[in-house]
mmCIF file of C-alpha atoms in Angstrom:
data_model
loop_
_atom_site.group_PDB
_atom_site.id
_atom_site.type_symbol
_atom_site.label_atom_id
_atom_site.label_comp_id
_atom_site.label_asym_id
_atom_site.label_seq_id
_atom_site.Cartn_x
_atom_site.Cartn_y
_atom_site.Cartn_z
ATOM 1 C CA MET Z 1 7.183 29.130 12.916
ATOM 2 C CA GLY Z 2 8.009 29.198 16.612
ATOM 3 C CA ARG Z 3 10.124 26.927 18.776
ATOM 4 C CA LYS Z 4 9.110 23.363 19.464
ATOM 5 C CA ILE Z 5 9.841 21.321 22.546
ATOM 6 C CA LYS Z 6 13.307 19.850 22.067
ATOM 7 C CA LEU Z 7 12.512 16.220 22.621
ATOM 8 C CA ARG Z 8 13.509 13.147 20.683
ATOM 9 C CA SER Z 9 11.041 12.087 17.983
ATOM 10 C CA ILE Z 10 8.723 9.240 18.971
ATOM 11 C CA TYR Z 11 7.769 8.443 15.362
ATOM 12 C CA ILE Z 12 9.654 5.173 15.034
ATOM 13 C CA TYR Z 13 8.090 3.829 18.251
ATOM 14 C CA ILE Z 14 4.618 4.796 17.054
ATOM 15 C CA PHE Z 15 5.343 3.047 13.770
ATOM 16 C CA ILE Z 16 6.528 -0.168 15.462
ATOM 17 C CA LEU Z 17 3.460 -0.305 17.730
ATOM 18 C CA TRP Z 18 1.090 0.386 14.846
ATOM 19 C CA TYR Z 19 2.645 -1.947 12.257
ATOM 20 C CA SER Z 20 3.109 -4.868 14.661
ATOM 21 C CA THR Z 21 -0.491 -4.725 15.845
ATOM 22 C CA GLU Z 22 -1.787 -4.252 12.275
ATOM 23 C CA ILE Z 23 -0.212 -7.555 11.266
ATOM 24 C CA LEU Z 24 -1.304 -9.396 14.407
ATOM 25 C CA PHE Z 25 -4.863 -8.040 14.423
ATOM 26 C CA ASN Z 26 -5.332 -8.957 10.765
ATOM 27 C CA SER Z 27 -4.664 -12.579 11.588
ATOM 28 C CA ALA Z 28 -7.354 -15.051 12.604
ATOM 29 C CA LEU Z 29 -6.709 -14.271 16.277
ATOM 30 C CA ASP Z 30 -10.064 -13.672 18.014
ATOM 31 C CA ASN Z 31 -9.030 -12.494 21.458
ATOM 32 C CA ILE Z 32 -6.065 -11.795 23.702
ATOM 33 C CA LEU Z 33 -6.436 -12.894 27.335
ATOM 34 C CA GLY Z 34 -10.184 -12.984 26.859
ATOM 35 C CA VAL Z 35 -10.438 -9.475 25.394
ATOM 36 C CA SER Z 36 -11.801 -9.152 21.849
ATOM 37 C CA VAL Z 37 -9.173 -8.282 19.244
ATOM 38 C CA ASP Z 38 -11.637 -5.812 17.703
ATOM 39 C CA ASN Z 39 -11.866 -3.905 20.989
ATOM 40 C CA ILE Z 40 -8.082 -3.889 21.453
ATOM 41 C CA SER Z 41 -7.603 -2.807 17.841
ATOM 42 C CA ASN Z 42 -10.010 0.100 18.296
ATOM 43 C CA LEU Z 43 -8.181 1.188 21.457
ATOM 44 C CA ILE Z 44 -4.802 0.972 19.718
ATOM 45 C CA SER Z 45 -6.150 3.018 16.788
ATOM 46 C CA TRP Z 46 -7.113 5.906 19.084
ATOM 47 C CA LEU Z 47 -3.780 5.636 20.906
ATOM 48 C CA ILE Z 48 -1.887 5.821 17.601
ATOM 49 C CA PHE Z 49 -4.009 8.824 16.556
ATOM 50 C CA GLY Z 50 -3.156 10.646 19.777
ATOM 51 C CA LEU Z 51 0.555 9.829 19.529
ATOM 52 C CA LEU Z 52 0.727 10.978 15.903
ATOM 53 C CA MET Z 53 -0.977 14.258 16.814
ATOM 54 C CA PHE Z 54 1.551 14.689 19.631
ATOM 55 C CA GLN Z 55 4.400 14.030 17.164
ATOM 56 C CA ILE Z 56 2.984 16.479 14.602
ATOM 57 C CA VAL Z 57 2.302 19.292 17.075
ATOM 58 C CA PHE Z 58 5.168 19.051 19.571
ATOM 59 C CA PHE Z 59 8.060 17.322 17.817
ATOM 60 C CA GLN Z 60 8.079 19.128 14.477
ATOM 61 C CA SER Z 61 8.323 22.693 13.200
ATOM 62 C CA TYR Z 62 7.104 23.894 9.823
ATOM 63 C CA THR Z 63 7.698 26.604 7.300
ATOM 64 C CA LYS Z 64 4.813 28.743 6.120
ATOM 65 C CA ASN Z 65 4.718 26.940 2.737
ATOM 66 C CA GLU Z 66 4.682 23.535 4.433
ATOM 67 C CA LEU Z 67 1.752 24.555 6.624
ATOM 68 C CA ILE Z 68 -0.173 25.827 3.595
ATOM 69 C CA ILE Z 69 0.366 22.569 1.692
ATOM 70 C CA ILE Z 70 -0.574 20.473 4.734
ATOM 71 C CA MET Z 71 -3.803 22.456 5.186
ATOM 72 C CA ILE Z 72 -4.692 22.284 1.464
ATOM 73 C CA VAL Z 73 -4.351 18.498 1.423
ATOM 74 C CA THR Z 74 -5.711 17.820 4.910
ATOM 75 C CA LEU Z 75 -9.003 19.679 4.452
ATOM 76 C CA PRO Z 76 -10.435 17.575 1.577
ATOM 77 C CA ILE Z 77 -9.137 14.363 3.175
ATOM 78 C CA VAL Z 78 -10.859 15.174 6.478
ATOM 79 C CA ILE Z 79 -14.125 16.088 4.714
ATOM 80 C CA ALA Z 80 -13.958 12.917 2.578
ATOM 81 C CA THR Z 81 -13.228 10.855 5.695
ATOM 82 C CA LEU Z 82 -16.300 12.232 7.456
ATOM 83 C CA LEU Z 83 -18.538 11.716 4.415
ATOM 84 C CA SER Z 84 -17.242 8.223 3.605
ATOM 85 C CA GLY Z 85 -16.881 6.979 7.159
ATOM 86 C CA ASN Z 86 -13.539 5.455 6.136
ATOM 87 C CA ARG Z 87 -10.437 6.597 8.063
ATOM 88 C CA LEU Z 88 -7.727 4.745 6.152
ATOM 89 C CA MET Z 89 -6.687 7.621 3.877
ATOM 90 C CA LEU Z 90 -6.527 10.025 6.832
ATOM 91 C CA SER Z 91 -4.415 7.545 8.792
ATOM 92 C CA THR Z 92 -1.964 7.299 5.902
ATOM 93 C CA TRP Z 93 -1.794 11.094 5.575
ATOM 94 C CA MET Z 94 -1.104 11.543 9.299
ATOM 95 C CA PHE Z 95 1.850 9.146 9.135
ATOM 96 C CA ILE Z 96 3.184 11.098 6.133
ATOM 97 C CA VAL Z 97 2.836 14.490 7.857
ATOM 98 C CA ALA Z 98 4.477 13.103 11.015
ATOM 99 C CA ALA Z 99 7.466 11.832 9.007
ATOM 100 C CA LYS Z 100 9.162 15.199 8.505
ATOM 101 C CA ASP Z 101 12.410 14.545 10.346
ATOM 102 C CA ILE Z 102 12.543 10.760 10.237
ATOM 103 C CA ASP Z 103 15.073 8.654 8.365
ATOM 104 C CA LEU Z 104 13.115 6.913 5.597
ATOM 105 C CA ASP Z 105 15.688 4.162 5.225
ATOM 106 C CA LYS Z 106 15.486 3.458 8.956
ATOM 107 C CA THR Z 107 11.684 3.361 8.804
ATOM 108 C CA ILE Z 108 11.611 0.865 5.922
ATOM 109 C CA PHE Z 109 14.288 -1.215 7.662
ATOM 110 C CA THR Z 110 12.123 -1.164 10.798
ATOM 111 C CA ALA Z 111 9.119 -2.336 8.747
ATOM 112 C CA TYR Z 112 11.323 -5.113 7.354
ATOM 113 C CA LYS Z 113 12.303 -6.278 10.854
ATOM 114 C CA VAL Z 114 8.684 -6.133 12.059
ATOM 115 C CA LEU Z 115 7.615 -8.298 9.109
ATOM 116 C CA LEU Z 116 10.461 -10.748 9.803
ATOM 117 C CA ILE Z 117 9.163 -11.144 13.361
ATOM 118 C CA MET Z 118 5.392 -10.901 12.990
ATOM 119 C CA ILE Z 119 4.839 -13.134 9.927
ATOM 120 C CA PRO Z 120 6.621 -16.148 11.515
ATOM 121 C CA LEU Z 121 4.796 -15.407 14.795
ATOM 122 C CA VAL Z 122 1.374 -15.616 13.118
ATOM 123 C CA VAL Z 123 2.398 -18.786 11.245
ATOM 124 C CA LEU Z 124 3.731 -20.336 14.472
ATOM 125 C CA LEU Z 125 0.480 -19.562 16.318
ATOM 126 C CA CYS Z 126 -1.359 -21.234 13.444
ATOM 127 C CA LEU Z 127 0.844 -24.345 13.499
ATOM 128 C CA LEU Z 128 0.378 -24.597 17.267
ATOM 129 C CA GLY Z 129 -3.396 -24.513 16.767
ATOM 130 C CA VAL Z 130 -3.880 -21.206 18.595
ATOM 131 C CA ILE Z 131 -5.404 -19.571 15.543
ATOM 132 C CA GLU Z 132 -7.169 -21.054 12.537
ATOM 133 C CA ASN Z 133 -5.620 -21.898 9.183
ATOM 134 C CA ALA Z 134 -8.357 -20.818 6.772
ATOM 135 C CA ILE Z 135 -8.286 -23.065 3.698
ATOM 136 C CA LEU Z 136 -10.098 -21.845 0.598
ATOM 137 C CA MET Z 137 -10.444 -23.400 -2.842
ATOM 138 C CA ARG Z 138 -9.692 -21.904 -6.249
ATOM 139 C CA GLY Z 139 -11.144 -24.561 -8.506
ATOM 140 C CA SER Z 140 -9.324 -27.719 -7.404
ATOM 141 C CA VAL Z 141 -6.414 -25.788 -5.843
ATOM 142 C CA GLN Z 142 -6.218 -25.452 -2.059
ATOM 143 C CA ARG Z 143 -5.255 -22.025 -0.719
ATOM 144 C CA PHE Z 144 -3.776 -21.769 2.779
ATOM 145 C CA SER Z 145 -3.825 -18.637 4.959
ATOM 146 C CA LEU Z 146 -1.433 -19.952 7.670
ATOM 147 C CA GLY Z 147 -3.149 -17.940 10.380
ATOM 148 C CA PHE Z 148 -4.096 -14.838 8.414
ATOM 149 C CA ILE Z 149 -7.765 -14.073 7.801
ATOM 150 C CA HIS Z 150 -7.471 -14.803 4.071
ATOM 151 C CA PRO Z 151 -4.821 -16.404 1.792
ATOM 152 C CA ASN Z 152 -4.585 -13.095 -0.090
ATOM 153 C CA LEU Z 153 -3.513 -11.363 3.116
ATOM 154 C CA LEU Z 154 -0.755 -13.925 3.618
ATOM 155 C CA GLY Z 155 0.268 -13.221 0.022
ATOM 156 C CA LEU Z 156 0.272 -9.488 0.723
ATOM 157 C CA ARG Z 157 2.495 -9.795 3.799
ATOM 158 C CA ILE Z 158 4.980 -12.004 1.957
ATOM 159 C CA PHE Z 159 5.005 -9.523 -0.937
ATOM 160 C CA GLN Z 160 5.648 -6.695 1.556
ATOM 161 C CA LEU Z 161 8.500 -8.672 3.077
ATOM 162 C CA ILE Z 162 10.206 -9.320 -0.257
ATOM 163 C CA ILE Z 163 9.735 -5.689 -1.365
ATOM 164 C CA CYS Z 164 11.251 -4.378 1.880
ATOM 165 C CA HIS Z 165 14.084 -6.916 1.543
ATOM 166 C CA CYS Z 166 14.894 -5.633 -1.928
ATOM 167 C CA TYR Z 167 14.835 -2.014 -0.773
ATOM 168 C CA VAL Z 168 17.028 -2.655 2.273
ATOM 169 C CA HIS Z 169 19.538 -4.543 0.098
ATOM 170 C CA ARG Z 170 19.091 -2.357 -2.996
ATOM 171 C CA ASN Z 171 22.784 -1.449 -3.250
ATOM 172 C CA ARG Z 172 23.952 -5.042 -3.094
ATOM 173 C CA LEU Z 173 21.377 -7.118 -4.939
ATOM 174 C CA GLY Z 174 22.890 -10.270 -6.404
ATOM 175 C CA LYS Z 175 22.191 -13.841 -7.446
ATOM 176 C CA LEU Z 176 21.131 -14.995 -3.968
ATOM 177 C CA ASN Z 177 18.541 -12.218 -3.808
ATOM 178 C CA TYR Z 178 17.145 -13.161 -7.207
ATOM 179 C CA ILE Z 179 16.958 -16.833 -6.182
ATOM 180 C CA PHE Z 180 15.176 -15.752 -2.992
ATOM 181 C CA ILE Z 181 12.601 -13.787 -5.012
ATOM 182 C CA PHE Z 182 12.080 -16.730 -7.379
ATOM 183 C CA LEU Z 183 11.509 -19.123 -4.452
ATOM 184 C CA THR Z 184 9.067 -16.601 -2.985
ATOM 185 C CA VAL Z 185 7.069 -16.662 -6.233
ATOM 186 C CA LEU Z 186 6.861 -20.461 -5.998
ATOM 187 C CA PHE Z 187 5.721 -20.211 -2.371
ATOM 188 C CA LEU Z 188 3.045 -17.659 -3.258
ATOM 189 C CA ILE Z 189 1.740 -19.945 -6.002
ATOM 190 C CA ARG Z 190 1.815 -23.109 -3.924
ATOM 191 C CA VAL Z 191 0.612 -21.960 -0.492
ATOM 192 C CA PRO Z 192 -1.752 -18.927 -0.576
ATOM 193 C CA ASN Z 193 -2.123 -19.103 -4.373
ATOM 194 C CA SER Z 194 -2.594 -15.335 -4.279
ATOM 195 C CA LYS Z 195 -2.715 -14.296 -7.935
ATOM 196 C CA THR Z 196 -1.908 -10.622 -7.432
ATOM 197 C CA ALA Z 197 0.958 -11.352 -5.052
ATOM 198 C CA TYR Z 198 2.732 -13.934 -7.194
ATOM 199 C CA ILE Z 199 2.251 -12.036 -10.462
ATOM 200 C CA VAL Z 200 3.595 -8.761 -9.044
ATOM 201 C CA THR Z 201 6.470 -10.560 -7.277
ATOM 202 C CA ALA Z 202 7.388 -12.284 -10.557
ATOM 203 C CA ILE Z 203 7.329 -8.878 -12.280
ATOM 204 C CA LEU Z 204 9.579 -7.565 -9.481
ATOM 205 C CA LEU Z 205 12.145 -10.219 -10.350
ATOM 206 C CA PHE Z 206 11.909 -9.337 -14.046
ATOM 207 C CA MET Z 207 12.184 -5.583 -13.400
ATOM 208 C CA LEU Z 208 15.231 -5.934 -11.167
ATOM 209 C CA LEU Z 209 16.994 -8.161 -13.703
ATOM 210 C CA LEU Z 210 16.076 -5.719 -16.467
ATOM 211 C CA TYR Z 211 17.365 -2.773 -14.413
ATOM 212 C CA THR Z 212 20.637 -4.632 -13.711
ATOM 213 C CA PHE Z 213 21.041 -5.175 -17.457
ATOM 214 C CA VAL Z 214 19.937 -1.705 -18.627
ATOM 215 C CA ARG Z 215 22.190 0.272 -16.265
ATOM 216 C CA LYS Z 216 25.219 -1.319 -17.948
ATOM 217 C CA LEU Z 217 24.147 0.076 -21.323
ATOM 218 C CA THR Z 218 24.179 3.629 -22.641
ATOM 219 C CA SER Z 219 22.156 6.389 -20.968
ATOM 220 C CA GLU Z 220 19.538 6.322 -23.758
ATOM 221 C CA TYR Z 221 18.354 2.896 -22.611
ATOM 222 C CA MET Z 222 18.131 4.068 -19.004
ATOM 223 C CA ILE Z 223 15.999 7.021 -20.122
ATOM 224 C CA ILE Z 224 13.620 4.586 -21.857
ATOM 225 C CA PHE Z 225 13.539 2.489 -18.687
ATOM 226 C CA GLU Z 226 12.734 5.568 -16.563
ATOM 227 C CA LYS Z 227 9.959 6.727 -18.876
ATOM 228 C CA SER Z 228 8.505 3.220 -18.963
ATOM 229 C CA LEU Z 229 8.169 3.165 -15.163
ATOM 230 C CA LEU Z 230 6.353 6.499 -15.137
ATOM 231 C CA PHE Z 231 4.174 5.690 -18.150
ATOM 232 C CA GLY Z 232 3.349 2.264 -16.738
ATOM 233 C CA SER Z 233 2.194 3.821 -13.459
ATOM 234 C CA PHE Z 234 0.036 6.307 -15.372
ATOM 235 C CA CYS Z 235 -1.525 3.489 -17.416
ATOM 236 C CA CYS Z 236 -2.443 1.622 -14.214
ATOM 237 C CA VAL Z 237 -4.408 4.666 -13.044
ATOM 238 C CA PHE Z 238 -5.938 5.622 -16.389
ATOM 239 C CA PHE Z 239 -7.065 2.189 -17.559
ATOM 240 C CA SER Z 240 -8.373 1.216 -14.114
ATOM 241 C CA ILE Z 241 -10.759 4.157 -14.229
ATOM 242 C CA LEU Z 242 -11.616 3.751 -17.919
ATOM 243 C CA LEU Z 243 -12.288 0.001 -17.803
ATOM 244 C CA SER Z 244 -14.341 0.326 -14.623
ATOM 245 C CA TYR Z 245 -16.379 3.181 -16.077
ATOM 246 C CA ILE Z 246 -17.397 1.295 -19.209
ATOM 247 C CA ASP Z 247 -19.182 -2.065 -19.237
ATOM 248 C CA VAL Z 248 -16.375 -4.413 -20.301
ATOM 249 C CA ASN Z 249 -18.866 -7.270 -20.722
ATOM 250 C CA ARG Z 250 -20.049 -5.591 -23.940
ATOM 251 C CA TYR Z 251 -16.665 -6.174 -25.595
ATOM 252 C CA SER Z 252 -15.471 -9.749 -26.079
ATOM 253 C CA VAL Z 253 -11.736 -9.062 -25.761
ATOM 254 C CA LEU Z 254 -12.158 -6.887 -22.667
ATOM 255 C CA LYS Z 255 -14.577 -9.412 -21.185
ATOM 256 C CA ARG Z 256 -12.013 -12.224 -21.489
ATOM 257 C CA MET Z 257 -9.297 -10.024 -19.997
ATOM 258 C CA ASP Z 258 -11.584 -9.032 -17.135
ATOM 259 C CA LYS Z 259 -12.473 -12.661 -16.441
ATOM 260 C CA TRP Z 260 -8.769 -13.535 -16.230
ATOM 261 C CA MET Z 261 -8.395 -10.707 -13.701
ATOM 262 C CA SER Z 262 -11.168 -12.159 -11.515
ATOM 263 C CA SER Z 263 -13.775 -9.739 -12.924
ATOM 264 C CA ARG Z 264 -12.160 -6.750 -11.190
ATOM 265 C CA PHE Z 265 -13.386 -4.143 -13.692
ATOM 266 C CA SER Z 266 -16.933 -5.440 -14.171
ATOM 267 C CA LEU Z 267 -17.442 -5.704 -10.393
ATOM 268 C CA CYS Z 268 -16.145 -2.164 -9.904
ATOM 269 C CA HIS Z 269 -18.436 -1.036 -12.717
ATOM 270 C CA GLY Z 270 -21.405 -2.456 -10.807
ATOM 271 C CA VAL Z 271 -20.480 -0.462 -7.686
ATOM 272 C CA TRP Z 272 -19.910 2.645 -9.818
ATOM 273 C CA GLN Z 273 -23.369 2.270 -11.401
ATOM 274 C CA LEU Z 274 -24.959 1.894 -7.978
ATOM 275 C CA TYR Z 275 -23.254 4.768 -6.160
ATOM 276 C CA GLY Z 276 -21.894 7.116 -8.816
ATOM 277 C CA VAL Z 277 -19.067 9.603 -8.173
ATOM 278 C CA SER Z 278 -19.100 12.448 -5.667
ATOM 279 C CA PRO Z 279 -16.820 15.503 -5.354
ATOM 280 C CA LEU Z 280 -15.753 14.800 -1.754
ATOM 281 C CA GLY Z 281 -16.673 11.270 -0.780
ATOM 282 C CA GLN Z 282 -19.641 9.089 0.187
ATOM 283 C CA LYS Z 283 -20.420 5.998 2.208
ATOM 284 C CA ILE Z 284 -20.136 2.769 0.253
ATOM 285 C CA TYR Z 285 -21.253 -0.447 1.906
ATOM 286 C CA ILE Z 286 -18.886 -3.213 0.879
ATOM 287 C CA THR Z 287 -17.923 -5.293 3.918
ATOM 288 C CA GLU Z 288 -20.261 -7.821 5.493
ATOM 289 C CA ASN Z 289 -20.706 -5.691 8.642
ATOM 290 C CA GLU Z 290 -21.481 -2.589 6.585
ATOM 291 C CA ARG Z 291 -24.104 -4.430 4.545
ATOM 292 C CA LYS Z 292 -25.739 -5.827 7.672
ATOM 293 C CA LEU Z 293 -26.089 -2.320 9.116
ATOM 294 C CA VAL Z 294 -28.117 -1.120 6.138
ATOM 295 C CA GLY Z 295 -29.901 -4.399 5.421
ATOM 296 C CA MET Z 296 -28.157 -4.874 2.060
ATOM 297 C CA LYS Z 297 -28.117 -8.476 0.837
ATOM 298 C CA THR Z 298 -26.217 -8.044 -2.415
ATOM 299 C CA ARG Z 299 -22.465 -8.541 -1.984
ATOM 300 C CA LEU Z 300 -20.342 -5.883 -3.677
ATOM 301 C CA TYR Z 301 -16.640 -5.880 -4.524
ATOM 302 C CA LEU Z 302 -14.353 -2.885 -4.919
ATOM 303 C CA ASP Z 303 -10.936 -4.470 -5.389
ATOM 304 C CA ASN Z 304 -9.319 -1.788 -7.534
ATOM 305 C CA ALA Z 305 -7.509 0.862 -5.491
ATOM 306 C CA TYR Z 306 -8.072 3.730 -7.931
ATOM 307 C CA VAL Z 307 -11.799 3.155 -8.279
ATOM 308 C CA SER Z 308 -12.035 2.637 -4.514
ATOM 309 C CA ILE Z 309 -10.427 6.042 -3.866
ATOM 310 C CA LEU Z 310 -12.577 7.733 -6.515
ATOM 311 C CA LEU Z 311 -15.889 6.334 -5.273
ATOM 312 C CA ARG Z 312 -15.171 6.425 -1.536
ATOM 313 C CA TYR Z 313 -13.268 9.704 -1.220
ATOM 314 C CA GLY Z 314 -14.431 11.631 -4.263
ATOM 315 C CA ILE Z 315 -12.872 13.311 -7.255
ATOM 316 C CA LEU Z 316 -10.690 15.822 -5.399
ATOM 317 C CA VAL Z 317 -8.945 13.315 -3.121
ATOM 318 C CA PHE Z 318 -8.512 10.943 -6.076
ATOM 319 C CA LEU Z 319 -6.753 13.677 -8.095
ATOM 320 C CA ILE Z 320 -4.539 14.575 -5.119
ATOM 321 C CA PHE Z 321 -3.522 10.959 -4.555
ATOM 322 C CA ALA Z 322 -3.089 9.912 -8.199
ATOM 323 C CA GLY Z 323 -1.250 13.105 -9.149
ATOM 324 C CA GLY Z 324 0.918 12.921 -6.055
ATOM 325 C CA TYR Z 325 1.774 9.251 -6.656
ATOM 326 C CA LEU Z 326 2.884 9.884 -10.236
ATOM 327 C CA CYS Z 327 4.852 12.925 -9.100
ATOM 328 C CA LEU Z 328 6.509 10.853 -6.358
ATOM 329 C CA THR Z 329 7.554 8.213 -8.891
ATOM 330 C CA LYS Z 330 9.044 10.915 -11.115
ATOM 331 C CA VAL Z 331 10.959 12.455 -8.191
ATOM 332 C CA MET Z 332 12.443 9.078 -7.263
ATOM 333 C CA ILE Z 333 13.608 8.675 -10.857
ATOM 334 C CA ILE Z 334 15.154 12.164 -10.806
ATOM 335 C CA GLN Z 335 16.939 11.281 -7.544
ATOM 336 C CA LYS Z 336 18.124 8.076 -9.266
ATOM 337 C CA GLU Z 337 16.438 5.928 -6.626
ATOM 338 C CA TYR Z 338 15.626 3.349 -9.272
ATOM 339 C CA VAL Z 339 14.809 0.424 -6.988
ATOM 340 C CA LEU Z 340 12.350 2.625 -5.107
ATOM 341 C CA ALA Z 341 10.865 3.803 -8.414
ATOM 342 C CA ILE Z 342 10.428 0.149 -9.424
ATOM 343 C CA ILE Z 343 8.714 -0.562 -6.093
ATOM 344 C CA LEU Z 344 6.340 2.368 -6.580
ATOM 345 C CA PHE Z 345 5.520 1.102 -10.079
ATOM 346 C CA LEU Z 346 4.848 -2.390 -8.716
ATOM 347 C CA TYR Z 347 2.499 -1.010 -6.088
ATOM 348 C CA ALA Z 348 0.760 0.995 -8.821
ATOM 349 C CA LEU Z 349 0.282 -2.303 -10.645
ATOM 350 C CA TYR Z 350 -0.810 -3.971 -7.409
ATOM 351 C CA GLY Z 351 -3.490 -1.283 -7.109
ATOM 352 C CA VAL Z 352 -5.158 -2.564 -10.277
ATOM 353 C CA MET Z 353 -6.038 -5.860 -8.576
ATOM 354 C CA GLU Z 354 -6.291 -4.891 -4.891
ATOM 355 C CA SER Z 355 -7.716 -1.905 -3.036
ATOM 356 C CA GLY Z 356 -4.899 -1.441 -0.520
ATOM 357 C CA LEU Z 357 -2.576 0.834 -2.518
ATOM 358 C CA TYR Z 358 -3.509 3.907 -0.437
ATOM 359 C CA MET Z 359 -3.446 2.050 2.896
ATOM 360 C CA LEU Z 360 -0.178 2.318 4.782
ATOM 361 C CA THR Z 361 -0.686 -1.146 6.258
ATOM 362 C CA HIS Z 362 -0.539 -2.506 2.686
ATOM 363 C CA ASN Z 363 2.050 -0.084 1.323
ATOM 364 C CA VAL Z 364 4.556 1.303 3.848
ATOM 365 C CA PHE Z 365 6.401 3.048 1.005
ATOM 366 C CA LEU Z 366 3.683 5.706 1.032
ATOM 367 C CA ILE Z 367 5.782 7.295 3.788
ATOM 368 C CA THR Z 368 8.096 8.489 1.000
ATOM 369 C CA PHE Z 369 5.378 11.060 0.196
ATOM 370 C CA SER Z 370 7.081 13.066 2.939
ATOM 371 C CA THR Z 371 9.929 13.712 0.486
ATOM 372 C CA LEU Z 372 7.452 15.650 -1.651
ATOM 373 C CA LEU Z 373 5.767 17.410 1.237
ATOM 374 C CA TYR Z 374 9.006 18.532 2.870
ATOM 375 C CA ARG Z 375 11.159 18.697 -0.279
ATOM 376 C CA LYS Z 376 13.890 16.366 0.901
ATOM 377 C CA SER Z 377 15.807 13.604 -0.795
ATOM 378 C CA ILE Z 378 16.005 9.973 0.263
ATOM 379 C CA LEU Z 379 19.727 10.404 0.942
ATOM 380 C CA ASN Z 380 19.219 13.106 3.578
ATOM 381 C CA SER Z 381 15.706 12.159 4.704
ATOM 382 C CA GLY Z 382 16.762 11.876 8.320
ATOM 383 C CA GLN Z 383 18.693 15.115 8.391
ATOM 384 C CA ASN Z 384 17.818 18.780 8.624
#
């Protein structure tokens, strides 16, 4: 499709700038040298957008089929972004499109190193009193944020760190790694007390131990394990939508389950009843700033990723994302990237309790969508 300028890809540098600032700007830091963090964040966002466009246009070449697929997916995402006023899905898609020639292992390893630097930096700034340590209560239990804007965000970053650690060391996981994961679960319970983070991290430990055991058995058991990962991911999507569509409070068993899950489904049901579903997205006022703009006093919660995508971006984008995610999980299983398949399943489970599944800042493994888009394997992801 024509010759491109023969320059070295700038993708990894864009990624480092974006991911580092995402972590820092989602801390309790208010300003840098007297300049509002919100203003700096907005400036960085436009800079990242421009750099990604430069990467996509000048550093990559495409086949006709690739261009067709990119256009088919991009069009509904752009329309849904304009209608919803939410740019997060588009941001994720741009990083995926720009990842054609990058080494996926190198990118995840880079994310791992950024997390190893930025998490301690935020904690250090908190301990030095530069930024606030928000302390919340869950009943009689104190929850510490250690410099992040909410304990759940601290839990998320620690979960990201442990997931990236497992991926980077996936070919040499041993007892020390399992002990490290177990200690992380204890930390997540004791410090941020982030329910989603410690439950999913505990399941990570179980899944890795199960995988280590199953791969020593006959192939029939591995086939069951593979199908369970795919079926489990499908169930996360299906039951999230089903249980948010119906009123779970009308059924005693479902009501108790929903209460244990912090009323995720009933709260999503309330938003669904208020806004309904659109084909290609709509504005939904959830955050405090959004509600102030429209004079809305009632506080709404949309903490299920699948319902969030469906209501914010519409039916078409939801089907593209959900179908693509399940397809990606299946491809990783076919390529025998079992640790990555486990990670994708865990994020699918994470999406039941949190809305960040489709946000790259919450789930850097979404970059592996480029293996579907450009039909490449993890093993040769950095090669042409």
